[in-house]
Amino acid sequence: MNLILLGAPGAGKGTQAEKICERLSIPAVSTGNILREAMANGTEMGLKAKSFIDAGQLVPDEVVIGIINDRLKEDDCKNGFILDGFPRTIPQAEALDRMNVRIDRVIDIEVPDEKIASRLSGRRVCLKCGATYHTEFKKPKAEGICDVCGDNLVQRKDDMPETVLDRLKTYHEQTEPLKDFYEKKGILHIVEGQKNVEDTTALTFKALED
Ligand code: AMP
């Protein structure tokens, strides 16, 4: 199955992508993780992306379209994939259409803006493997350590309160119109994000079957 996960920053796309990945044994492809890895490795793409990411803005379309074009050609995507954080603009969605990639379902995880700030301020991530945690809702087994790879967990710079408002504004202006885009194609499924991850996951799995 070829899936897209939509939703505001902090809605829990990354966590749901991990759950679907385990259940369906298909890779989760996160443009955010790919860009953060490029930043950590100091590549040209990473350096180019950094100023946009740190300011809570979107990286230019051509950069992320190029990333996805290359990534979806890899062997592990042959039997399906989950796109987490792409597309984020209408031109990106149109570029995906032009890649002749069939999308089966788009799952939009809805969380009201007023709940986003507290979700993001407690979020901790592993920069090595991309796993995400929350200080209250999804604690790692050992504080500050990634369950998956044992690396240290950090708070993303763009999860700081001053950047979150910019990211939400960007989301409403540029990404939210994608709901309409995919609704018109008849493949949009809405999941109301719940306080407990397990409850959201149950709704996500239901949306895969409906
Ligand atoms: P995420 O981890 O998905 O929240 O992404 C973190 C940041 O990476 C975003 O705030 C953007 O600056 C950038 N980014 C990730 N995916 C995209 C995308 N599809 N288009 C543009 N920028 C992106």
Short mmCIF file of C-alpha atoms and ligand atoms in Angstrom, two decimals:
data_model
loop_
_atom_site.label_atom_id
_atom_site.label_comp_id
_atom_site.label_asym_id
_atom_site.label_seq_id
_atom_site.Cartn_x
_atom_site.Cartn_y
_atom_site.Cartn_z
CA MET A 1 0.00 0.00 0.00
CA ASN A 2 1.27 3.50 -0.86
CA LEU A 3 0.28 5.97 1.84
CA ILE A 4 0.59 9.64 2.70
CA LEU A 5 0.35 10.92 6.27
CA LEU A 6 -0.86 14.50 6.52
CA GLY A 7 -1.19 16.66 9.61
CA ALA A 8 0.11 19.70 11.43
CA PRO A 9 3.56 19.65 13.02
CA GLY A 10 3.21 17.72 16.27
CA ALA A 11 0.06 15.88 15.22
CA GLY A 12 1.89 12.58 15.57
CA LYS A 13 2.60 11.67 11.94
CA GLY A 14 6.03 10.26 12.77
CA THR A 15 4.72 7.98 15.50
CA GLN A 16 1.83 6.72 13.35
CA ALA A 17 4.27 6.18 10.48
CA GLU A 18 6.36 3.94 12.77
CA LYS A 19 3.25 1.93 13.77
CA ILE A 20 2.10 1.43 10.17
CA CYS A 21 5.64 0.55 9.16
CA GLU A 22 5.69 -2.28 11.77
CA ARG A 23 2.23 -3.51 10.85
CA LEU A 24 2.52 -3.49 7.06
CA SER A 25 6.32 -3.97 6.80
CA ILE A 26 6.70 -1.03 4.44
CA PRO A 27 9.24 1.78 4.92
CA ALA A 28 8.34 5.16 6.36
CA VAL A 29 9.90 7.92 4.29
CA SER A 30 10.22 11.17 6.24
CA THR A 31 11.55 14.20 4.41
CA GLY A 32 12.12 15.85 7.83
CA ASN A 33 14.35 12.94 8.94
CA ILE A 34 16.24 12.91 5.63
CA LEU A 35 16.84 16.68 5.91
CA ARG A 36 17.92 16.45 9.58
CA GLU A 37 20.35 13.65 8.70
CA ALA A 38 21.76 15.81 5.89
CA MET A 39 22.13 18.70 8.36
CA ALA A 40 23.90 16.47 10.90
CA ASN A 41 26.27 15.23 8.18
CA GLY A 42 26.92 18.79 6.99
CA THR A 43 26.12 17.97 3.35
CA GLU A 44 25.42 20.72 0.81
CA MET A 45 21.70 19.90 0.91
CA GLY A 46 21.75 19.99 4.73
CA LEU A 47 23.42 23.39 4.81
CA LYS A 48 20.90 24.73 2.28
CA ALA A 49 17.95 23.37 4.30
CA LYS A 50 19.13 24.51 7.73
CA SER A 51 18.14 28.18 7.55
CA PHE A 52 14.61 27.29 6.39
CA ILE A 53 14.11 24.56 9.00
CA ASP A 54 15.44 26.66 11.87
CA ALA A 55 13.07 29.50 10.89
CA GLY A 56 10.04 27.19 10.79
CA GLN A 57 9.69 27.62 7.03
CA LEU A 58 9.41 25.04 4.29
CA VAL A 59 12.49 23.97 2.38
CA PRO A 60 12.10 24.87 -1.35
CA ASP A 61 9.89 22.46 -3.30
CA GLU A 62 12.60 21.43 -5.78
CA VAL A 63 14.85 20.18 -2.95
CA VAL A 64 12.25 17.90 -1.33
CA ILE A 65 10.80 16.77 -4.67
CA GLY A 66 14.31 15.67 -5.67
CA ILE A 67 14.71 13.77 -2.37
CA ILE A 68 11.41 11.90 -2.85
CA ASN A 69 12.01 11.20 -6.53
CA ASP A 70 15.29 9.43 -5.64
CA ARG A 71 14.04 7.71 -2.49
CA LEU A 72 10.92 6.14 -4.03
CA LYS A 73 13.07 4.48 -6.70
CA GLU A 74 14.89 2.44 -4.05
CA ASP A 75 14.11 -1.27 -3.81
CA ASP A 76 12.52 -1.20 -0.36
CA CYS A 77 9.69 1.03 -1.68
CA LYS A 78 8.62 -1.51 -4.33
CA ASN A 79 5.93 -3.09 -2.16
CA GLY A 80 4.64 0.12 -0.67
CA PHE A 81 5.70 3.08 1.45
CA ILE A 82 4.45 5.66 3.92
CA LEU A 83 5.20 9.29 3.14
CA ASP A 84 5.55 11.23 6.39
CA GLY A 85 5.84 14.99 5.85
CA PHE A 86 5.62 14.95 2.06
CA PRO A 87 3.86 16.45 0.18
CA ARG A 88 3.51 19.69 2.11
CA THR A 89 2.47 22.00 -0.75
CA ILE A 90 0.22 21.69 -3.80
CA PRO A 91 3.23 21.88 -6.21
CA GLN A 92 4.80 18.94 -4.29
CA ALA A 93 1.58 16.90 -4.62
CA GLU A 94 1.44 17.71 -8.33
CA ALA A 95 5.08 16.65 -8.72
CA LEU A 96 4.22 13.34 -7.02
CA ASP A 97 1.42 12.83 -9.54
CA ARG A 98 3.90 13.48 -12.35
CA MET A 99 6.23 10.80 -10.92
CA ASN A 100 3.46 8.33 -11.78
CA VAL A 101 3.30 7.14 -8.21
CA ARG A 102 -0.07 5.65 -7.29
CA ILE A 103 -1.28 6.82 -3.88
CA ASP A 104 -3.85 4.50 -2.28
CA ARG A 105 -4.73 6.44 0.82
CA VAL A 106 -4.06 9.73 2.55
CA ILE A 107 -4.48 9.71 6.31
CA ASP A 108 -4.85 13.15 7.84
CA ILE A 109 -4.22 13.28 11.60
CA GLU A 110 -6.15 16.21 13.04
CA VAL A 111 -5.06 17.93 16.25
CA PRO A 112 -6.34 21.40 17.23
CA ASP A 113 -3.73 24.18 17.23
CA GLU A 114 -4.10 24.81 20.95
CA LYS A 115 -2.87 21.30 21.73
CA ILE A 116 0.10 21.46 19.36
CA ALA A 117 2.37 23.69 21.47
CA SER A 118 2.37 21.36 24.49
CA ARG A 119 2.83 18.31 22.28
CA LEU A 120 5.85 19.84 20.59
CA SER A 121 7.48 21.22 23.74
CA GLY A 122 7.58 17.68 25.19
CA ARG A 123 8.77 16.01 22.01
CA ARG A 124 12.23 14.43 22.03
CA VAL A 125 13.84 12.89 18.98
CA CYS A 126 16.70 10.61 18.14
CA LEU A 127 18.77 12.26 15.43
CA LYS A 128 20.46 8.96 14.61
CA CYS A 129 17.46 6.76 13.76
CA GLY A 130 14.59 9.28 13.67
CA ALA A 131 12.49 7.70 16.46
CA THR A 132 10.32 10.17 18.34
CA TYR A 133 9.28 10.28 22.01
CA HIS A 134 7.35 12.53 24.36
CA THR A 135 8.26 13.42 27.94
CA GLU A 136 4.67 12.73 29.04
CA PHE A 137 2.82 10.66 26.42
CA LYS A 138 5.50 8.40 24.99
CA LYS A 139 8.42 8.03 27.36
CA PRO A 140 11.54 6.09 26.37
CA LYS A 141 12.45 3.13 28.62
CA ALA A 142 15.52 4.99 29.94
CA GLU A 143 15.25 8.77 30.25
CA GLY A 144 16.99 10.61 27.42
CA ILE A 145 18.01 7.43 25.57
CA CYS A 146 16.53 6.06 22.33
CA ASP A 147 14.85 2.62 22.80
CA VAL A 148 15.68 1.68 19.21
CA CYS A 149 19.37 2.56 18.81
CA GLY A 150 20.60 3.77 22.24
CA ASP A 151 21.60 7.25 21.04
CA ASN A 152 20.88 10.37 23.11
CA LEU A 153 17.50 12.05 22.65
CA VAL A 154 17.38 15.78 21.94
CA GLN A 155 14.80 18.52 21.60
CA ARG A 156 14.55 19.80 18.05
CA LYS A 157 15.46 23.47 17.71
CA ASP A 158 12.32 24.02 15.61
CA ASP A 159 10.15 22.59 18.43
CA MET A 160 10.96 25.63 20.60
CA PRO A 161 7.83 27.74 21.24
CA GLU A 162 9.01 30.75 19.20
CA THR A 163 9.29 28.65 16.02
CA VAL A 164 6.16 26.56 16.55
CA LEU A 165 3.80 29.44 15.73
CA ASP A 166 5.60 30.01 12.42
CA ARG A 167 5.37 26.31 11.58
CA LEU A 168 1.65 26.28 12.33
CA LYS A 169 1.11 29.34 10.14
CA THR A 170 3.05 27.67 7.32
CA TYR A 171 0.99 24.51 7.80
CA HIS A 172 -2.35 26.32 7.52
CA GLU A 173 -1.29 28.38 4.52
CA GLN A 174 0.60 25.82 2.47
CA THR A 175 -0.16 22.28 3.63
CA GLU A 176 -3.81 22.32 4.70
CA PRO A 177 -5.04 22.89 1.10
CA LEU A 178 -3.79 19.34 0.40
CA LYS A 179 -6.79 17.98 2.31
CA ASP A 180 -9.05 19.37 -0.39
CA PHE A 181 -6.68 18.16 -3.12
CA TYR A 182 -6.90 14.55 -1.89
CA GLU A 183 -10.56 14.75 -0.86
CA LYS A 184 -11.34 15.49 -4.51
CA LYS A 185 -9.45 12.34 -5.48
CA GLY A 186 -11.62 10.41 -2.98
CA ILE A 187 -8.69 8.99 -0.99
CA LEU A 188 -8.67 11.22 2.13
CA HIS A 189 -9.29 9.59 5.54
CA ILE A 190 -9.44 11.76 8.64
CA VAL A 191 -8.21 10.53 12.02
CA GLU A 192 -8.84 12.62 15.13
CA GLY A 193 -5.58 12.59 17.12
CA GLN A 194 -6.14 11.27 20.66
CA LYS A 195 -4.31 12.01 23.89
CA ASN A 196 -2.95 8.45 24.06
CA VAL A 197 -0.83 7.24 21.19
CA GLU A 198 -2.44 3.77 21.30
CA ASP A 199 -5.90 5.27 20.79
CA THR A 200 -4.74 7.26 17.76
CA THR A 201 -3.03 4.15 16.39
CA ALA A 202 -6.26 2.16 16.68
CA LEU A 203 -8.05 4.83 14.62
CA THR A 204 -5.20 4.93 12.10
CA PHE A 205 -5.34 1.16 11.61
CA LYS A 206 -9.10 1.41 11.14
CA ALA A 207 -8.54 4.07 8.46
CA LEU A 208 -6.27 1.61 6.64
CA GLU A 209 -9.10 -0.88 6.41
CA ASP A 210 -12.20 1.26 5.81
P1 AMP B 1 9.15 17.46 10.02
O1 AMP B 1 10.15 16.61 10.75
O2 AMP B 1 8.34 16.68 9.04
O3 AMP B 1 8.33 18.31 10.95
O4 AMP B 1 10.02 18.47 9.14
C1 AMP B 1 10.89 19.40 9.74
C2 AMP B 1 11.17 20.56 8.80
O5 AMP B 1 11.78 20.06 7.60
C3 AMP B 1 9.93 21.31 8.33
O6 AMP B 1 9.50 22.29 9.25
C4 AMP B 1 10.45 21.92 7.03
O7 AMP B 1 11.28 23.03 7.28
C5 AMP B 1 11.32 20.80 6.47
N1 AMP B 1 10.52 19.88 5.62
C6 AMP B 1 10.22 18.58 5.85
N2 AMP B 1 9.46 18.07 4.86
C7 AMP B 1 9.27 19.08 3.98
C8 AMP B 1 8.54 19.21 2.77
N3 AMP B 1 7.86 18.19 2.24
N4 AMP B 1 8.58 20.42 2.14
C9 AMP B 1 9.28 21.45 2.61
N5 AMP B 1 9.96 21.41 3.77
C10 AMP B 1 9.96 20.24 4.46
#
